[in-house]
Tab-separated table of C-alpha atoms and ligand atoms in Angstrom:
chain	number	residue	atom	x	y	z
G	102	UNK	CA	15.661	-17.037	-8.587
G	103	UNK	CA	14.989	-16.651	-4.834
G	104	UNK	CA	14.208	-13.070	-3.884
G	105	UNK	CA	14.140	-11.885	-0.289
G	106	UNK	CA	11.439	-9.210	-0.115
G	107	UNK	CA	11.866	-6.764	2.765
G	108	UNK	CA	9.311	-4.236	3.946
G	109	UNK	CA	10.812	-2.244	6.819
G	110	UNK	CA	8.375	-0.020	8.722
G	111	UNK	CA	8.938	2.120	11.809
G	112	UNK	CA	8.479	-0.724	14.278
G	113	UNK	CA	8.119	-3.797	12.075
G	114	UNK	CA	9.908	-5.773	9.392
G	115	UNK	CA	7.853	-7.948	7.036
G	116	UNK	CA	9.858	-10.442	5.013
G	117	UNK	CA	9.229	-13.143	2.431
G	118	UNK	CA	11.534	-15.358	0.446
G	119	UNK	CA	9.905	-15.766	-2.949
G	120	UNK	CA	10.678	-17.690	-6.084
G	121	UNK	CA	8.351	-15.746	-8.409
G	122	UNK	CA	7.454	-18.886	-10.379
G	123	UNK	CA	6.071	-20.682	-7.285
G	124	UNK	CA	2.529	-20.044	-6.065
G	125	UNK	CA	3.550	-19.726	-2.408
G	126	UNK	CA	6.529	-18.022	-0.730
G	127	UNK	CA	9.320	-20.331	0.449
G	128	UNK	CA	9.258	-18.554	3.802
G	129	UNK	CA	7.292	-15.675	5.252
G	130	UNK	CA	7.567	-13.765	8.522
G	131	UNK	CA	6.961	-10.646	10.529
G	132	UNK	CA	8.967	-8.985	13.300
G	133	UNK	CA	6.713	-6.609	15.259
G	134	UNK	CA	7.320	-4.142	18.129
G	135	UNK	CA	10.964	-3.558	17.208
G	136	UNK	CA	12.672	-1.707	20.062
G	137	UNK	CA	10.518	-3.384	22.711
G	138	UNK	CA	11.530	-6.059	25.201
G	139	UNK	CA	8.544	-8.098	24.073
G	140	UNK	CA	8.880	-7.935	20.305
G	141	UNK	CA	6.921	-10.626	18.448
G	142	UNK	CA	8.390	-12.782	15.704
G	143	UNK	CA	6.131	-14.963	13.572
G	144	UNK	CA	7.486	-17.110	10.783
G	145	UNK	CA	6.409	-19.985	8.533
G	146	UNK	CA	8.183	-21.946	5.811
G	147	UNK	CA	6.215	-23.402	2.890
G	148	UNK	CA	4.777	-26.775	3.938
G	149	UNK	CA	5.879	-26.441	7.591
G	150	UNK	CA	4.096	-25.235	10.723
G	151	UNK	CA	4.281	-21.660	11.938
G	152	UNK	CA	6.555	-20.543	14.773
G	153	UNK	CA	6.056	-17.604	17.134
G	154	UNK	CA	8.411	-16.143	19.702
G	155	UNK	CA	8.301	-13.139	22.042
G	156	UNK	CA	11.754	-11.689	22.749
G	157	UNK	CA	13.746	-8.458	22.799
G	158	UNK	CA	14.549	-7.086	19.337
G	159	UNK	CA	16.479	-3.879	19.866
G	160	UNK	CA	16.554	-2.387	16.374
G	161	UNK	CA	16.160	-2.997	12.630
G	162	UNK	CA	19.600	-4.634	12.415
G	163	UNK	CA	18.505	-7.225	14.960
G	164	UNK	CA	15.173	-7.680	13.164
G	165	UNK	CA	16.765	-8.392	9.755
G	166	UNK	CA	19.331	-10.698	11.414
G	167	UNK	CA	16.459	-12.555	13.044
G	168	UNK	CA	14.602	-12.805	9.694
G	169	UNK	CA	17.684	-14.404	8.118
G	170	UNK	CA	18.135	-16.817	11.007
G	171	UNK	CA	14.480	-17.923	10.697
G	172	UNK	CA	14.866	-18.488	6.947
G	173	UNK	CA	18.027	-20.519	7.622
G	174	UNK	CA	16.802	-22.372	10.723
G	175	UNK	CA	17.815	-26.022	10.572
G	176	UNK	CA	14.403	-27.340	11.708
G	177	UNK	CA	11.778	-24.904	10.466
G	178	UNK	CA	13.752	-22.797	7.943
G	179	UNK	CA	13.261	-22.608	4.155
G	180	UNK	CA	16.879	-22.722	2.940
G	181	UNK	CA	20.147	-24.285	4.079
G	182	UNK	CA	22.572	-21.577	3.055
G	183	UNK	CA	22.579	-17.811	2.618
G	184	UNK	CA	23.882	-18.391	-0.919
G	185	UNK	CA	20.350	-19.523	-1.830
G	186	UNK	CA	19.252	-15.863	-1.595
G	187	UNK	CA	19.876	-14.498	-5.094
G	188	UNK	CA	18.591	-10.951	-4.633
G	189	UNK	CA	16.818	-8.631	-2.213
G	190	UNK	CA	13.799	-6.501	-3.177
G	191	UNK	CA	12.970	-3.574	-0.880
G	192	UNK	CA	9.701	-1.736	-0.573
G	193	UNK	CA	10.500	1.976	-0.516
G	194	UNK	CA	7.630	4.370	0.137
G	195	UNK	CA	8.813	7.592	-1.516
G	196	UNK	CA	10.890	7.926	-4.649
G	197	UNK	CA	9.846	11.533	-5.375
G	198	UNK	CA	10.302	12.482	-9.024
G	199	UNK	CA	13.593	10.611	-9.240
G	200	UNK	CA	12.190	7.137	-9.951
G	201	UNK	CA	9.653	6.102	-12.588
G	202	UNK	CA	10.213	2.414	-11.918
G	203	UNK	CA	12.123	-0.090	-9.834
G	204	UNK	CA	15.931	0.147	-9.858
G	205	UNK	CA	19.003	-1.733	-8.706
G	206	UNK	CA	20.349	-0.029	-5.614
G	207	UNK	CA	23.573	1.945	-6.008
G	208	UNK	CA	25.126	4.729	-3.910
G	209	UNK	CA	23.207	7.234	-6.057
G	210	UNK	CA	19.908	5.435	-5.359
G	211	UNK	CA	20.632	5.375	-1.622
G	212	UNK	CA	21.314	9.129	-1.703
G	213	UNK	CA	18.118	9.795	-3.671
G	214	UNK	CA	16.032	7.757	-1.208
G	215	UNK	CA	17.653	9.706	1.612
G	216	UNK	CA	16.803	13.011	-0.058
G	217	UNK	CA	13.138	11.901	-0.372
G	218	UNK	CA	12.994	11.328	3.402
G	219	UNK	CA	11.789	14.915	3.814
G	220	UNK	CA	8.552	13.880	2.055
G	221	UNK	CA	8.133	10.623	4.007
G	222	UNK	CA	9.938	11.042	7.347
G	223	UNK	CA	7.978	8.182	8.927
G	224	UNK	CA	8.855	5.697	6.188
G	225	UNK	CA	11.951	6.344	4.060
G	226	UNK	CA	14.504	6.347	6.917
G	227	UNK	CA	13.309	2.859	7.963
G	228	UNK	CA	13.299	1.604	4.375
G	229	UNK	CA	16.838	2.921	4.062
G	230	UNK	CA	17.934	1.234	7.276
G	231	UNK	CA	16.636	-2.079	5.880
G	232	UNK	CA	18.683	-1.538	2.718
G	233	UNK	CA	21.853	-0.761	4.662
G	234	UNK	CA	21.474	-3.722	7.015
G	235	UNK	CA	20.794	-6.220	4.235
G	236	UNK	CA	23.760	-4.890	2.227
G	237	UNK	CA	25.959	-5.563	5.262
G	238	UNK	CA	24.486	-8.986	6.007
G	239	UNK	CA	24.301	-10.150	2.379
G	240	UNK	CA	27.395	-8.639	0.739
G	241	UNK	CA	27.511	-9.059	-3.012
G	242	UNK	CA	23.801	-9.909	-3.285
G	243	UNK	CA	22.100	-7.436	-5.672
G	244	UNK	CA	19.452	-5.218	-4.071
G	245	UNK	CA	16.498	-3.596	-5.832
G	246	UNK	CA	14.245	-0.735	-4.667
G	247	UNK	CA	10.547	-0.827	-5.571
G	248	UNK	CA	8.803	2.490	-4.892
G	249	UNK	CA	5.170	3.073	-3.861
G	250	UNK	CA	5.234	6.317	-5.829
G	251	UNK	CA	6.878	5.131	-9.076
G	252	UNK	CA	3.749	3.847	-10.865
G	253	UNK	CA	2.107	7.258	-10.510
G	254	UNK	CA	4.977	9.185	-12.106
G	255	UNK	CA	3.106	8.881	-15.435
G	256	UNK	CA	0.279	11.148	-14.255
G	257	UNK	CA	-0.186	14.151	-16.545
G	258	UNK	CA	0.716	17.576	-15.200
G	259	UNK	CA	-2.923	18.617	-14.789
G	260	UNK	CA	-3.489	15.628	-12.500
G	261	UNK	CA	-0.446	16.019	-10.278
G	262	UNK	CA	-0.423	19.807	-9.945
G	263	UNK	CA	-2.118	21.511	-7.007
G	264	UNK	CA	-3.583	24.923	-7.755
G	265	UNK	CA	-1.077	26.696	-5.532
G	266	UNK	CA	1.383	29.269	-6.901
G	267	UNK	CA	3.683	27.257	-9.198
G	268	UNK	CA	6.657	28.440	-7.157
G	269	UNK	CA	5.484	26.176	-4.332
G	270	UNK	CA	5.928	23.138	-6.559
G	271	UNK	CA	9.183	24.323	-8.090
G	272	UNK	CA	10.785	25.310	-4.800
G	273	UNK	CA	9.426	22.682	-2.435
G	274	UNK	CA	8.348	19.787	-4.659
G	275	UNK	CA	4.763	20.036	-3.390
G	276	UNK	CA	2.630	18.061	-5.871
G	277	UNK	CA	0.567	14.880	-5.998
G	278	UNK	CA	2.850	11.833	-5.857
G	279	UNK	CA	0.381	9.043	-5.064
G	280	UNK	CA	1.090	5.818	-3.179
G	281	UNK	CA	0.101	2.118	-3.182
G	282	UNK	CA	1.517	2.117	-6.740
G	283	UNK	CA	2.852	-1.441	-6.537
G	284	UNK	CA	-0.607	-2.734	-5.621
G	285	UNK	CA	-2.479	-0.706	-8.272
G	286	UNK	CA	-0.020	-1.795	-10.961
G	287	UNK	CA	-0.194	-5.452	-9.882
G	288	UNK	CA	-4.013	-5.681	-9.811
G	289	UNK	CA	-4.290	-3.810	-13.110
G	290	UNK	CA	-2.104	-6.529	-14.691
G	291	UNK	CA	-4.183	-9.303	-13.131
G	292	UNK	CA	-7.386	-7.562	-14.276
G	293	UNK	CA	-6.191	-7.523	-17.897
G	294	UNK	CA	-5.319	-11.228	-17.677
G	295	UNK	CA	-8.727	-11.987	-16.102
G	296	UNK	CA	-10.510	-10.072	-18.852
G	297	UNK	CA	-8.326	-11.664	-21.532
G	298	UNK	CA	-7.573	-8.249	-23.033
G	299	UNK	CA	-4.323	-6.307	-23.496
G	300	UNK	CA	-3.683	-3.889	-20.611
G	301	UNK	CA	-2.747	-1.253	-23.196
G	302	UNK	CA	-6.391	-1.168	-24.405
G	303	UNK	CA	-8.057	-0.861	-21.019
G	304	UNK	CA	-9.330	1.949	-18.807
G	305	UNK	CA	-9.437	0.550	-15.263
G	306	UNK	CA	-10.476	1.991	-11.918
G	307	UNK	CA	-8.528	0.170	-9.203
G	308	UNK	CA	-9.820	0.573	-5.632
G	309	UNK	CA	-7.299	-0.485	-2.971
G	310	UNK	CA	-9.409	-0.492	0.187
G	311	UNK	CA	-7.473	-1.519	3.285
G	312	UNK	CA	-6.441	0.281	6.430
G	313	UNK	CA	-4.829	2.710	3.998
G	314	UNK	CA	-7.034	3.259	0.938
G	315	UNK	CA	-6.689	4.788	-2.507
G	316	UNK	CA	-8.263	4.719	-5.957
G	317	UNK	CA	-6.309	4.941	-9.215
G	318	UNK	CA	-7.357	5.563	-12.812
G	319	UNK	CA	-5.200	3.240	-14.951
G	320	UNK	CA	-5.458	3.986	-18.673
G	321	UNK	CA	-3.481	1.932	-21.142
G	322	UNK	CA	-1.532	0.360	-18.277
G	323	UNK	CA	-0.326	3.637	-16.772
G	324	UNK	CA	-1.574	5.664	-13.814
G	325	UNK	CA	-3.298	8.851	-15.005
G	326	UNK	CA	-4.807	9.937	-11.684
G	327	UNK	CA	-4.790	8.742	-8.087
G	328	UNK	CA	-6.466	9.776	-4.861
G	329	UNK	CA	-3.497	9.954	-2.473
G	330	UNK	CA	-1.470	13.118	-2.857
G	331	UNK	CA	1.637	14.810	-1.522
G	332	UNK	CA	1.311	12.362	1.373
G	333	UNK	CA	-0.902	9.285	1.887
G	334	UNK	CA	-3.365	11.476	3.840
G	335	UNK	CA	-5.380	12.723	0.863
G	336	UNK	CA	-8.333	11.050	-0.808
G	337	UNK	CA	-10.440	8.258	0.617
G	338	UNK	CA	-11.561	7.808	4.208
G	339	UNK	CA	-9.081	5.373	5.805
G	340	UNK	CA	-8.746	3.408	9.038
G	341	UNK	CA	-7.446	6.394	11.002
G	342	UNK	CA	-6.761	9.028	8.292
G	343	UNK	CA	-9.325	11.609	7.277
G	344	UNK	CA	-8.681	11.724	3.523
G	345	UNK	CA	-10.008	14.838	1.747
G	346	UNK	CA	-10.888	17.815	3.920
G	347	UNK	CA	-10.981	21.552	3.334
G	348	UNK	CA	-7.370	22.646	4.012
G	349	UNK	CA	-8.632	25.658	5.941
G	350	UNK	CA	-9.785	23.289	8.691
G	351	UNK	CA	-6.129	22.859	9.636
G	352	UNK	CA	-5.623	26.612	10.046
G	353	UNK	CA	-8.868	26.905	11.967
G	354	UNK	CA	-7.822	24.163	14.395
G	355	UNK	CA	-4.445	25.796	14.911
G	356	UNK	CA	-5.752	29.332	15.345
G	357	UNK	CA	-9.167	29.015	16.897
G	358	UNK	CA	-9.003	25.772	18.800
G	359	UNK	CA	-5.422	26.389	19.967
G	360	UNK	CA	-4.193	23.009	18.854
G	361	UNK	CA	-0.461	22.387	18.307
G	362	UNK	CA	1.047	21.171	15.029
G	363	UNK	CA	1.704	17.775	16.604
G	364	UNK	CA	-1.840	17.386	17.853
G	365	UNK	CA	-3.330	18.337	14.471
G	366	UNK	CA	-0.973	15.855	12.794
G	367	UNK	CA	-2.100	13.135	15.166
G	368	UNK	CA	-5.774	14.127	14.743
G	369	UNK	CA	-5.637	13.881	10.940
G	370	UNK	CA	-3.425	10.789	10.630
G	371	UNK	CA	-4.209	8.707	13.705
G	372	UNK	CA	-7.533	9.751	15.200
G	373	UNK	CA	-9.728	10.384	12.157
G	374	UNK	CA	-11.175	8.194	9.411
G	375	UNK	CA	-13.264	5.187	10.415
G	376	UNK	CA	-11.913	5.315	13.973
G	377	UNK	CA	-12.620	9.007	14.505
G	378	UNK	CA	-16.099	8.919	13.002
G	379	UNK	CA	-17.258	5.779	14.776
G	380	UNK	CA	-15.444	6.209	18.070
G	381	UNK	CA	-15.391	2.412	18.022
G	382	UNK	CA	-12.653	1.005	15.794
G	383	UNK	CA	-10.647	1.403	12.593
G	384	UNK	CA	-11.530	-2.191	11.682
G	385	UNK	CA	-14.235	-2.408	9.036
G	386	UNK	CA	-15.420	-5.823	10.269
G	387	UNK	CA	-16.155	-4.412	13.711
G	388	UNK	CA	-17.901	-1.374	12.267
G	389	UNK	CA	-20.172	-3.463	10.078
G	390	UNK	CA	-21.035	-5.617	13.106
G	391	UNK	CA	-21.732	-2.543	15.269
G	392	UNK	CA	-23.795	-0.931	12.513
G	393	UNK	CA	-25.900	-4.121	12.331
G	394	UNK	CA	-26.546	-3.767	16.054
G	395	UNK	CA	-27.821	-0.226	15.527
G	396	UNK	CA	-24.737	1.861	16.398
G	397	UNK	CA	-25.461	5.095	14.483
G	398	UNK	CA	-21.855	6.357	14.544
G	399	UNK	CA	-20.522	3.085	13.120
G	400	UNK	CA	-23.190	3.279	10.410
G	401	UNK	CA	-22.165	6.877	9.610
G	402	UNK	CA	-18.477	5.880	9.353
G	403	UNK	CA	-19.375	3.139	6.859
G	404	UNK	CA	-21.620	5.515	4.903
G	405	UNK	CA	-18.976	8.266	4.658
G	406	UNK	CA	-16.355	5.682	3.597
G	407	UNK	CA	-18.540	4.307	0.789
G	408	UNK	CA	-19.805	7.707	-0.344
G	409	UNK	CA	-16.229	8.958	-0.749
G	410	UNK	CA	-15.157	5.861	-2.670
G	411	UNK	CA	-18.180	6.099	-4.970
G	412	UNK	CA	-17.362	9.757	-5.697
G	413	UNK	CA	-13.856	8.800	-6.825
G	414	UNK	CA	-15.080	5.936	-9.032
G	415	UNK	CA	-17.426	8.359	-10.807
G	416	UNK	CA	-14.723	11.018	-11.106
G	417	UNK	CA	-12.190	8.612	-12.562
G	418	UNK	CA	-14.676	7.287	-15.104
G	419	UNK	CA	-15.074	10.918	-16.176
G	420	UNK	CA	-11.296	11.460	-16.301
G	421	UNK	CA	-10.794	8.430	-18.588
G	422	UNK	CA	-13.969	8.857	-20.679
G	423	UNK	CA	-15.437	5.660	-19.192
G	424	UNK	CA	-14.171	2.534	-17.517
G	425	UNK	CA	-13.757	-0.984	-18.903
G	426	UNK	CA	-13.686	-2.473	-15.396
G	427	UNK	CA	-13.638	-1.604	-11.717
G	428	UNK	CA	-11.279	-3.575	-9.471
G	429	UNK	CA	-11.662	-4.062	-5.712
G	430	UNK	CA	-8.606	-5.091	-3.712
G	431	UNK	CA	-7.059	-4.731	-0.198
G	432	UNK	CA	-8.446	-6.186	3.041
G	433	UNK	CA	-11.818	-4.443	2.692
G	434	UNK	CA	-12.023	-4.536	-1.123
G	435	UNK	CA	-11.312	-8.271	-1.238
G	436	UNK	CA	-13.390	-9.385	1.736
G	437	UNK	CA	-16.289	-7.059	2.360
G	438	UNK	CA	-19.354	-7.740	0.200
G	439	UNK	CA	-21.520	-5.068	1.932
G	440	UNK	CA	-18.944	-2.361	1.222
G	441	UNK	CA	-18.611	-3.340	-2.451
G	442	UNK	CA	-22.397	-3.389	-2.720
G	443	UNK	CA	-22.787	0.059	-1.210
G	444	UNK	CA	-20.105	1.597	-3.427
G	445	UNK	CA	-21.622	0.046	-6.565
G	446	UNK	CA	-25.209	1.076	-5.750
G	447	UNK	CA	-26.910	3.333	-8.345
G	448	UNK	CA	-23.956	3.075	-10.723
G	449	UNK	CA	-26.001	1.505	-13.530
G	450	UNK	CA	-25.340	4.615	-15.629
G	451	UNK	CA	-21.698	3.436	-15.829
G	452	UNK	CA	-22.741	-0.160	-16.554
G	453	UNK	CA	-21.865	-1.109	-12.968
G	454	UNK	CA	-24.428	-3.568	-11.613
G	455	UNK	CA	-23.439	-6.388	-9.329
G	456	UNK	CA	-24.964	-9.751	-8.464
G	457	UNK	CA	-25.742	-10.259	-4.760
G	458	UNK	CA	-24.783	-13.953	-4.935
G	459	UNK	CA	-21.502	-13.439	-6.783
G	460	UNK	CA	-20.662	-10.552	-4.486
G	461	UNK	CA	-21.204	-12.528	-1.292
G	462	UNK	CA	-19.143	-15.380	-2.768
G	463	UNK	CA	-16.289	-12.883	-3.507
G	464	UNK	CA	-16.355	-14.176	-7.109
G	465	UNK	CA	-13.563	-12.970	-9.428
G	466	UNK	CA	-16.176	-10.999	-11.428
G	467	UNK	CA	-19.225	-9.883	-9.447
G	468	UNK	CA	-20.807	-7.882	-12.267
G	469	UNK	CA	-24.038	-8.560	-14.147
G	470	UNK	CA	-23.863	-5.240	-15.999
G	471	UNK	CA	-21.783	-4.314	-19.045
G	472	UNK	CA	-18.807	-3.195	-16.904
G	473	UNK	CA	-16.923	-6.027	-15.178
G	474	UNK	CA	-16.419	-5.514	-11.436
G	475	UNK	CA	-13.461	-7.632	-10.372
G	476	UNK	CA	-12.347	-8.802	-6.936
G	477	UNK	CA	-8.585	-9.345	-7.055
G	478	UNK	CA	-6.223	-10.334	-4.265
G	479	UNK	CA	-3.289	-7.944	-4.220
G	480	UNK	CA	0.173	-9.368	-3.636
G	481	UNK	CA	2.665	-6.538	-3.261
G	482	UNK	CA	5.451	-8.874	-2.117
G	483	UNK	CA	5.104	-10.992	-5.256
G	484	UNK	CA	5.078	-7.827	-7.377
G	485	UNK	CA	8.304	-6.686	-5.653
G	486	UNK	CA	9.902	-10.113	-6.270
G	487	UNK	CA	8.846	-10.038	-9.945
G	488	UNK	CA	10.234	-6.525	-10.376
G	489	UNK	CA	13.491	-7.504	-8.692
G	490	UNK	CA	13.921	-10.404	-11.092
G	491	UNK	CA	13.064	-8.221	-14.102
G	492	UNK	CA	15.410	-5.380	-13.067
G	493	UNK	CA	18.271	-7.846	-12.625
G	494	UNK	CA	17.498	-9.494	-15.954
G	495	UNK	CA	16.781	-12.828	-14.283
G	496	UNK	CA	14.475	-15.491	-15.622
Q	21	LIG	P1	-3.302	-2.587	5.397
Q	21	LIG	O1	-3.597	-1.299	4.695
Q	21	LIG	O2	-2.867	-2.404	6.825
Q	21	LIG	O3	-2.463	-3.570	4.594
Q	21	LIG	P2	-5.428	-4.497	4.882
Q	21	LIG	O4	-5.387	-4.407	3.393
Q	21	LIG	O5	-5.004	-5.743	5.540
Q	21	LIG	O6	-4.736	-3.255	5.578
Q	21	LIG	O7	-6.960	-4.203	5.315
Q	21	LIG	C1	-7.346	-4.119	6.638
Q	21	LIG	C2	-8.847	-3.827	6.656
Q	21	LIG	O8	-9.522	-4.920	5.986
Q	21	LIG	C3	-9.433	-3.741	8.062
Q	21	LIG	O9	-10.325	-2.618	8.124
Q	21	LIG	C4	-10.237	-5.025	8.162
Q	21	LIG	O10	-11.356	-4.855	8.984
Q	21	LIG	C5	-10.686	-5.207	6.731
Q	21	LIG	N1	-11.181	-6.571	6.498
Q	21	LIG	C6	-10.493	-7.726	6.452
Q	21	LIG	N2	-11.361	-8.759	6.294
Q	21	LIG	C7	-12.603	-8.221	6.230
Q	21	LIG	C8	-13.942	-8.735	6.073
Q	21	LIG	N3	-14.147	-10.032	5.939
Q	21	LIG	N4	-14.965	-7.872	6.041
Q	21	LIG	C9	-14.765	-6.540	6.184
Q	21	LIG	N5	-13.548	-5.985	6.325
Q	21	LIG	C10	-12.497	-6.817	6.354
């Protein structure tokens, strides 16, 4: 079964055509800077060379059309006919409390995604646009929604409830939802396979460390606690997001510093995190390089990032009564040995001790202690394709 996986963001569309039984996508591309005269399209079919073009892409409709024409291109495309696309799997950021898993898209599902747009105004409307465009362009092809929030719907009430008056939750839906669920679920499954143990028996701490970052406690295969909250702003230090702060800081900035709502929003989401602390970059590679050269602010950014992550690993071990393994994934988690080393330092009390050689080789298991520490490549697109096939009852 060939599944077209679509991830529609505010100004980009990522797409892959995947047969979940193959180890590489049939075709994979990215349309960036949608709305600009100089949008960038990159595309590559399995076994063929990559193509890149700069051109005007006016909107998401044009971007999805372009994705289809790349997949079908007679020279560099992956398929000859649109009928070779059996299903479409969409990444949808927010499913609220309506979705505990992936679902085939119906009118009801479209309406529910629309009603969750109030929680994710920067994401859901674009996800929805992608759904509408692909329904028009691929009539009759079944479409499936895979939600970032769905995996975390299993969290117990004490984990998802903020200690605000309960009315606030009941009236406004303000609670912890959690994100990156597709990635946490995927790496938890791979971890169980790597360990050769049933997922149902394991307590895992999965650390997705990328530009966005979150930690999840996965017990018996389900999410029981996660660091992102009502929005993806809570929890770990991220590329440009602050993660946990005292909520009164927001009021203080508004009242005392005279900032506007928009400027506080931009401060917390776009100017904080690694970028804000270092004043240099949101890219961990650059920060590690700068820190090596003696840049104290870059060093501090790295230290705050690792300290925060370590705190969550310890907390989640406490929540689950121990951990059978810790998993590192995401751009930083998969590729940065110094960051893994710093997070795992002085964690011998949890059986977490890593080998310097295995760590610098990014080995699948870098642990020499009793608790495996796994480095696992996350593949959210593959997870979306697998879900799409499962939801549609395909083989
Ligand atoms: P996103 O959340 O946008 O998907 P990624 O998971 O791709 O982000 O992660 C991006 C982050 O991974 C960047 O901070 C980048 O610097 C970091 N990264 C990638 N490779 C390395 C590396 N070899 N060493 C350190 N950090 C790395």
